[in-house]
Short mmCIF file of C-alpha atoms in Angstrom, two decimals:
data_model
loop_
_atom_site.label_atom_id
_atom_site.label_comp_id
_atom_site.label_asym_id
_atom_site.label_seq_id
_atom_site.Cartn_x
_atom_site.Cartn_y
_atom_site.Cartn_z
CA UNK A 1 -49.92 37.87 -43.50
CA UNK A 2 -48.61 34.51 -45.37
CA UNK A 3 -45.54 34.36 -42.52
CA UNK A 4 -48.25 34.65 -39.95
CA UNK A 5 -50.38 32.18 -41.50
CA UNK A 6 -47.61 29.66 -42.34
CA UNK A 7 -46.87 30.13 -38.37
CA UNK A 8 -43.32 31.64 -38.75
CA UNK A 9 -44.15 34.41 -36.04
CA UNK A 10 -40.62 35.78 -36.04
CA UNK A 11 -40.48 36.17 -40.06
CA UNK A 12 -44.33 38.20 -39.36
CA UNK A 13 -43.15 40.21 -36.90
CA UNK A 14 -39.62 41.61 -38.58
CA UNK A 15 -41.75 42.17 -42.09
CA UNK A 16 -44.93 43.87 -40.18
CA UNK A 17 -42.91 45.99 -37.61
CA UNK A 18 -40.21 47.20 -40.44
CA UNK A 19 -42.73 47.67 -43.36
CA UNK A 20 -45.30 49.76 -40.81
CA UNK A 21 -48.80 48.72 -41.25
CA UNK A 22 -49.81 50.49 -44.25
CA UNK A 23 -52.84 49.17 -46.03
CA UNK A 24 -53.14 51.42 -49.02
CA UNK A 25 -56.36 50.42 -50.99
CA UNK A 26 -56.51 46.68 -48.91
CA UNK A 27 -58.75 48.10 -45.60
CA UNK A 28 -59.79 45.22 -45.71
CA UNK A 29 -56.95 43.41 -43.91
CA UNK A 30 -57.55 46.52 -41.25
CA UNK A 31 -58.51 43.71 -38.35
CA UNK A 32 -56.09 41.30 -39.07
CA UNK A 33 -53.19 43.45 -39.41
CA UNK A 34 -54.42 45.12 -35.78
CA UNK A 35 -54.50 42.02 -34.48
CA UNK A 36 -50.95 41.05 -35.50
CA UNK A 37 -49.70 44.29 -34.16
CA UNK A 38 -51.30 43.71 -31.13
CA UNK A 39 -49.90 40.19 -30.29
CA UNK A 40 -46.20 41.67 -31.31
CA UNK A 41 -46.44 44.26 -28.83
CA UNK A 42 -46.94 47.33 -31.30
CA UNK A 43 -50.16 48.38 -29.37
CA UNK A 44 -49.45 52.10 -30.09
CA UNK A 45 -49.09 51.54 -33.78
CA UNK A 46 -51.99 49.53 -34.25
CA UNK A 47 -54.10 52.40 -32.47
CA UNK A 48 -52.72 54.88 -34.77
CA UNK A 49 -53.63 52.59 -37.80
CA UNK A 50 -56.76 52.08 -36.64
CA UNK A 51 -57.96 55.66 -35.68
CA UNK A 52 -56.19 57.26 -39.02
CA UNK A 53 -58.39 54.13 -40.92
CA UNK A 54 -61.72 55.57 -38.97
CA UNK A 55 -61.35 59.09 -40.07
CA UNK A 56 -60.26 57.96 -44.14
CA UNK A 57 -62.64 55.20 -44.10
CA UNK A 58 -65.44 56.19 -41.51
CA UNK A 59 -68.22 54.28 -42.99
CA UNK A 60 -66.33 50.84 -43.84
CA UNK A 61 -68.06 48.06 -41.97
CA UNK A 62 -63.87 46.48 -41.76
CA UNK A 63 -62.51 49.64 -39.57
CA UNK A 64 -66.02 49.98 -37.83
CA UNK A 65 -64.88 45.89 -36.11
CA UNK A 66 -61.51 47.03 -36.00
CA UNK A 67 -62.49 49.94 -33.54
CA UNK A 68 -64.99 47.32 -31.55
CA UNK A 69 -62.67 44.47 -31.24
CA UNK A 70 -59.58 46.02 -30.78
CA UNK A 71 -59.53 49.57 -29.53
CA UNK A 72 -62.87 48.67 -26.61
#
């Protein structure tokens, strides 16, 4: 997320597709990592992410706009 935010897309992109997008206890980055994943071309990833996140976490208000913003 600090690459990202510093703009160095290419640093973002190696440590996000490498790493996988695993959250652990921080759901609350479930948006902006699905976002990320989305604009480096890891579409199928992020939906896996985000439907695993709606059936551990099904009444967080974080994967609940994950699912509207990204996945409608």
């Amino acid at each position: 997320m600090e690459s990202a935010k510093a703009g160095n897309i290419e640093d973002s992109k190696r440590a996000l597709v490498s790493l996988g997008p695993h959250l652990g206890s921080r759901i609350d980055l479930i948006f902006h990592i699905g976002v990320l994943l989305k604009k480096y071309g890891q579409e199928d990833v992020m939906r896996r992410m985000i439907e695993s996140a709606r059936v551990q976490h099904p009444d967080s208000p974080d994967v609940a706009k994950a699912v509207q913003h990204l996945l409608s």
